[in-house]
């Protein structure tokens, strides 16, 4: 019987070769959450609809900008068609 790690490794390899992005999912304080988030490219005609329900959010203090590694990750997510918001103020 294959180990869970071998199954995960094979699945990650298949998705990566297909141009998908797998992110390890960690949610402190919430037991039983899935292992990964799988992101597939979103066709342009569906991006607006997806953005209504799912977005990535980066919080920054006022006048601060994302670090270079964060900007690279934002670009990677946007290239797949996802929306990344950088928030630096409190909403009223």
XYZ file of C-alpha atoms in Angstrom:
92
model
C 0.000 0.000 0.000
C 1.528 3.375 -0.987
C 2.300 5.957 1.653
C 0.317 9.185 1.740
C 3.505 11.142 0.986
C 4.075 9.121 -2.212
C 0.507 9.776 -3.354
C 0.894 13.486 -2.607
C 4.252 13.683 -4.431
C 2.837 12.011 -7.568
C -0.264 14.205 -7.564
C 1.810 17.380 -7.094
C 4.067 16.365 -9.994
C 1.067 15.795 -12.294
C -0.507 19.137 -11.416
C 2.766 21.042 -11.730
C 3.374 19.620 -15.211
C -0.154 20.751 -16.162
C 0.627 24.348 -15.120
C -1.354 24.226 -11.886
C -0.232 25.652 -8.565
C -0.507 23.653 -5.341
C -0.188 25.542 -2.070
C 0.259 23.796 1.275
C -2.781 24.745 3.335
C -2.168 25.630 6.979
C -4.977 27.041 9.082
C -3.952 27.356 12.740
C -6.712 26.509 15.167
C -8.812 24.659 12.590
C -8.279 20.929 12.772
C -9.240 18.661 9.892
C -8.550 21.112 7.070
C -7.402 19.711 3.679
C -3.680 19.399 2.917
C -3.439 21.653 -0.131
C -5.140 24.326 -2.193
C -5.111 23.512 -5.923
C -5.186 26.515 -8.260
C -5.802 25.981 -11.953
C -5.629 28.767 -14.546
C -8.925 30.621 -14.827
C -10.133 31.344 -18.377
C -10.367 35.119 -18.953
C -14.131 34.968 -19.420
C -14.544 33.515 -15.892
C -12.055 35.672 -13.962
C -14.554 38.365 -12.986
C -17.018 35.780 -11.693
C -14.365 33.929 -9.675
C -13.124 37.233 -8.188
C -16.612 37.839 -6.781
C -16.222 34.751 -4.577
C -12.498 34.140 -4.143
C -9.596 36.554 -3.755
C -6.156 36.637 -2.186
C -5.586 39.500 0.250
C -2.283 40.973 1.444
C -2.462 43.374 4.401
C 0.108 46.154 4.742
C 0.465 49.096 7.076
C -0.172 52.479 5.410
C 2.451 53.487 2.828
C 4.161 50.086 3.080
C 4.654 48.022 -0.047
C 4.855 44.263 -0.531
C 8.318 42.694 -0.393
C 9.929 41.385 -3.570
C 9.021 37.767 -2.749
C 5.411 38.793 -2.115
C 5.282 40.665 -5.427
C 6.590 37.562 -7.219
C 3.908 35.421 -5.585
C 1.211 37.996 -6.431
C 2.367 37.947 -10.068
C 2.261 34.140 -10.098
C -1.320 34.138 -8.801
C -2.420 36.899 -11.177
C -0.888 35.014 -14.113
C -3.304 32.184 -13.297
C -6.178 34.686 -13.397
C -6.694 35.205 -9.662
C -7.258 38.565 -8.012
C -4.736 39.709 -5.403
C -5.684 42.747 -3.335
C -3.182 44.723 -1.267
C -5.046 46.452 1.568
C -3.385 49.231 3.551
C -6.300 50.951 5.249
C -9.222 50.016 7.451
C -12.606 49.875 5.782
C -15.283 52.072 7.303
